[in-house]
mmCIF file of C-alpha atoms in Angstrom:
data_model
loop_
_atom_site.group_PDB
_atom_site.id
_atom_site.type_symbol
_atom_site.label_atom_id
_atom_site.label_comp_id
_atom_site.label_asym_id
_atom_site.label_seq_id
_atom_site.Cartn_x
_atom_site.Cartn_y
_atom_site.Cartn_z
ATOM 1 C CA MET A 243 0.000 0.000 0.000
ATOM 2 C CA GLY A 244 1.375 3.415 -0.932
ATOM 3 C CA LYS A 245 1.622 6.374 1.427
ATOM 4 C CA LEU A 246 -1.875 7.540 2.397
ATOM 5 C CA MET A 247 -2.992 11.121 2.764
ATOM 6 C CA THR A 248 -3.473 12.144 6.403
ATOM 7 C CA GLY A 249 -7.278 11.934 6.282
ATOM 8 C CA ALA A 250 -7.239 8.536 4.599
ATOM 9 C CA LEU A 251 -4.657 7.209 7.081
ATOM 10 C CA LEU A 252 -6.633 8.399 10.102
ATOM 11 C CA ARG A 253 -9.865 6.913 8.711
ATOM 12 C CA GLU A 254 -8.091 3.615 7.988
ATOM 13 C CA VAL A 255 -6.591 3.421 11.496
ATOM 14 C CA THR A 256 -9.994 4.261 13.012
ATOM 15 C CA ARG A 257 -11.759 1.664 10.841
ATOM 16 C CA LEU A 258 -9.272 -1.096 11.666
ATOM 17 C CA HIS A 259 -9.303 -0.377 15.404
ATOM 18 C CA ASP A 260 -13.091 -0.120 15.460
ATOM 19 C CA ARG A 261 -13.404 -3.457 13.638
ATOM 20 C CA LEU A 262 -11.045 -5.153 16.113
ATOM 21 C CA GLN A 263 -13.007 -3.736 19.046
ATOM 22 C CA ARG A 264 -16.386 -4.739 17.569
ATOM 23 C CA ASP A 265 -15.166 -8.277 16.947
ATOM 24 C CA THR A 266 -13.811 -8.456 20.506
ATOM 25 C CA GLN A 267 -16.984 -6.971 22.056
ATOM 26 C CA ALA A 268 -19.122 -9.453 20.171
ATOM 27 C CA CYS A 269 -17.206 -12.270 21.868
ATOM 28 C CA CYS A 270 -18.304 -10.729 25.203
ATOM 29 C CA GLY A 271 -21.958 -10.668 24.123
ATOM 30 C CA THR A 272 -22.008 -6.878 23.903
ATOM 31 C CA THR A 273 -22.880 -4.684 20.918
ATOM 32 C CA SER A 274 -20.875 -1.617 19.995
ATOM 33 C CA THR A 275 -23.673 0.729 21.150
ATOM 34 C CA GLN A 276 -23.983 -1.111 24.471
ATOM 35 C CA CYS A 277 -20.230 -0.840 24.968
ATOM 36 C CA HIS A 278 -20.346 2.911 24.270
ATOM 37 C CA ILE A 279 -23.134 3.320 26.827
ATOM 38 C CA PHE A 280 -21.269 1.311 29.481
ATOM 39 C CA THR A 281 -18.117 3.321 28.862
ATOM 40 C CA ALA A 282 -19.918 6.686 28.965
ATOM 41 C CA LEU A 283 -21.647 5.848 32.253
ATOM 42 C CA GLY A 284 -18.466 4.361 33.693
ATOM 43 C CA ARG A 285 -16.477 7.514 32.929
ATOM 44 C CA ASN A 286 -19.143 10.106 33.737
ATOM 45 C CA GLY A 287 -21.402 8.473 36.305
ATOM 46 C CA PRO A 288 -25.201 8.706 36.035
ATOM 47 C CA MET A 289 -26.439 10.731 33.065
ATOM 48 C CA THR A 290 -29.776 11.870 31.745
ATOM 49 C CA MET A 291 -30.934 10.107 28.598
ATOM 50 C CA ALA A 292 -30.583 13.410 26.730
ATOM 51 C CA ASP A 293 -27.005 13.943 27.950
ATOM 52 C CA LEU A 294 -26.101 10.349 27.110
ATOM 53 C CA GLY A 295 -27.411 10.796 23.570
ATOM 54 C CA ARG A 296 -25.502 14.063 23.129
ATOM 55 C CA TYR A 297 -22.311 12.595 24.622
ATOM 56 C CA LEU A 298 -22.392 9.609 22.286
ATOM 57 C CA GLY A 299 -23.748 11.526 19.298
ATOM 58 C CA LEU A 300 -26.410 8.870 18.779
ATOM 59 C CA ASP A 301 -30.084 9.094 17.870
ATOM 60 C CA LYS A 302 -32.485 9.439 20.827
ATOM 61 C CA GLY A 303 -34.550 6.445 19.702
ATOM 62 C CA TRP A 304 -31.457 4.268 19.278
ATOM 63 C CA ILE A 305 -30.241 5.197 22.764
ATOM 64 C CA SER A 306 -33.687 4.644 24.269
ATOM 65 C CA ARG A 307 -34.075 1.146 22.785
ATOM 66 C CA THR A 308 -30.555 0.109 23.763
ATOM 67 C CA VAL A 309 -30.904 1.472 27.301
ATOM 68 C CA GLU A 310 -34.252 -0.286 27.695
ATOM 69 C CA SER A 311 -32.744 -3.629 26.655
ATOM 70 C CA LEU A 312 -29.908 -3.133 29.161
ATOM 71 C CA VAL A 313 -32.436 -2.281 31.886
ATOM 72 C CA GLN A 314 -34.284 -5.516 31.079
ATOM 73 C CA GLU A 315 -30.979 -7.392 31.441
ATOM 74 C CA ARG A 316 -30.515 -5.651 34.824
ATOM 75 C CA LEU A 317 -27.280 -4.012 33.643
ATOM 76 C CA LEU A 318 -28.616 -0.429 33.862
ATOM 77 C CA ILE A 319 -31.039 1.340 36.167
ATOM 78 C CA LYS A 320 -33.396 4.117 35.026
ATOM 79 C CA GLU A 321 -34.703 6.639 37.551
ATOM 80 C CA SER A 322 -36.743 9.822 37.387
ATOM 81 C CA GLY A 323 -34.853 13.043 37.967
ATOM 82 C CA ASP A 324 -35.307 14.877 41.276
ATOM 83 C CA ALA A 325 -36.113 18.294 39.824
ATOM 84 C CA ASP A 326 -38.151 17.139 36.833
ATOM 85 C CA ARG A 327 -39.896 13.763 37.004
ATOM 86 C CA ARG A 328 -39.944 13.632 33.171
ATOM 87 C CA THR A 329 -36.143 13.560 33.129
ATOM 88 C CA ILE A 330 -34.782 10.024 33.049
ATOM 89 C CA ILE A 331 -31.418 9.347 34.695
ATOM 90 C CA VAL A 332 -29.479 6.233 33.706
ATOM 91 C CA ARG A 333 -26.795 4.558 35.783
ATOM 92 C CA LEU A 334 -24.920 1.294 35.889
ATOM 93 C CA SER A 335 -26.314 -1.419 38.140
ATOM 94 C CA GLU A 336 -23.902 -3.577 40.130
ATOM 95 C CA GLN A 337 -24.144 -6.176 37.331
ATOM 96 C CA GLY A 338 -23.498 -3.392 34.815
ATOM 97 C CA LYS A 339 -20.354 -2.363 36.691
ATOM 98 C CA VAL A 340 -19.138 -5.963 36.517
ATOM 99 C CA ARG A 341 -19.852 -6.059 32.751
ATOM 100 C CA LEU A 342 -17.993 -2.754 32.287
ATOM 101 C CA THR A 343 -14.984 -4.113 34.197
ATOM 102 C CA GLU A 344 -14.976 -7.222 31.987
ATOM 103 C CA LEU A 345 -15.285 -5.149 28.800
ATOM 104 C CA ASP A 346 -12.522 -2.773 29.893
ATOM 105 C CA ALA A 347 -10.201 -5.678 30.676
ATOM 106 C CA THR A 348 -10.937 -7.350 27.335
ATOM 107 C CA LEU A 349 -10.591 -4.187 25.239
ATOM 108 C CA ASN A 350 -7.525 -2.991 27.167
ATOM 109 C CA GLY A 351 -5.954 -6.399 26.587
ATOM 110 C CA LEU A 352 -6.632 -6.014 22.872
ATOM 111 C CA SER A 353 -4.970 -2.591 22.846
ATOM 112 C CA GLU A 354 -1.967 -3.930 24.768
ATOM 113 C CA ARG A 355 -1.559 -6.764 22.235
ATOM 114 C CA VAL A 356 -1.659 -4.243 19.406
ATOM 115 C CA MET A 357 0.911 -2.002 21.118
ATOM 116 C CA GLN A 358 3.193 -5.008 21.696
ATOM 117 C CA ARG A 359 3.430 -5.424 17.918
ATOM 118 C CA ILE A 360 4.969 -1.967 17.628
ATOM 119 C CA PRO A 361 8.772 -2.033 17.890
ATOM 120 C CA THR A 362 9.866 -1.343 21.484
ATOM 121 C CA GLY A 363 11.752 1.839 20.617
ATOM 122 C CA GLN A 364 8.655 3.375 18.984
ATOM 123 C CA ARG A 365 5.947 2.572 21.580
ATOM 124 C CA ASP A 366 6.471 5.710 23.680
ATOM 125 C CA ASP A 367 6.310 7.864 20.552
ATOM 126 C CA VAL A 368 3.098 6.164 19.393
ATOM 127 C CA TYR A 369 1.524 6.595 22.832
ATOM 128 C CA ALA A 370 2.513 10.292 22.945
ATOM 129 C CA ALA A 371 1.135 10.797 19.428
ATOM 130 C CA LEU A 372 -2.162 9.159 20.463
ATOM 131 C CA GLU A 373 -2.454 11.533 23.430
ATOM 132 C CA VAL A 374 -1.849 14.552 21.188
ATOM 133 C CA LEU A 375 -4.391 13.234 18.668
ATOM 134 C CA ARG A 376 -7.001 12.647 21.406
ATOM 135 C CA ASP A 377 -6.516 16.152 22.830
ATOM 136 C CA THR A 378 -6.695 17.691 19.368
ATOM 137 C CA LEU A 379 -9.881 15.787 18.510
ATOM 138 C CA LEU A 380 -11.470 16.849 21.806
ATOM 139 C CA ALA A 381 -10.662 20.491 21.022
ATOM 140 C CA GLU A 382 -12.124 20.311 17.500
ATOM 141 C CA PRO A 383 -15.530 22.037 17.307
ATOM 142 C CA ARG A 384 -18.364 19.697 16.396
ATOM 143 C CA PRO A 385 -20.787 21.056 13.794
ATOM 144 C CA GLY A 386 -24.203 21.754 15.288
ATOM 145 C CA ILE A 387 -22.985 21.280 18.876
ATOM 146 C CA GLU A 388 -22.745 24.401 21.032
#
């Protein structure tokens, strides 16, 4: 494969990593959307359904159906908000926390295996570049958001 343009390279890296993660998640009995929800709640704590949808950039209906299936599996808990009873707050149940821990361990193990394939002398540089890329992506304005 010839040298890719920056945009094509970033999309290819994202696609390959996403595919590896989806394949790994599937082995754990978890869909990609479910994994994103677990991760969001694990990092941020309880969130309103609206905030969860905005955070993940996913359709309200898609989030609602996925959350409802996870509630039925007793992995998430839905509660009414204190100030506004129409507001729905979602949080991880104890079983959900266990599932998140399992997913994190599995996906972190995958990432460690990938990093081990990088020559030893380049790993620190790759890690530093990933941190810079993450920070830059977080700082990039999102169209239609704020």
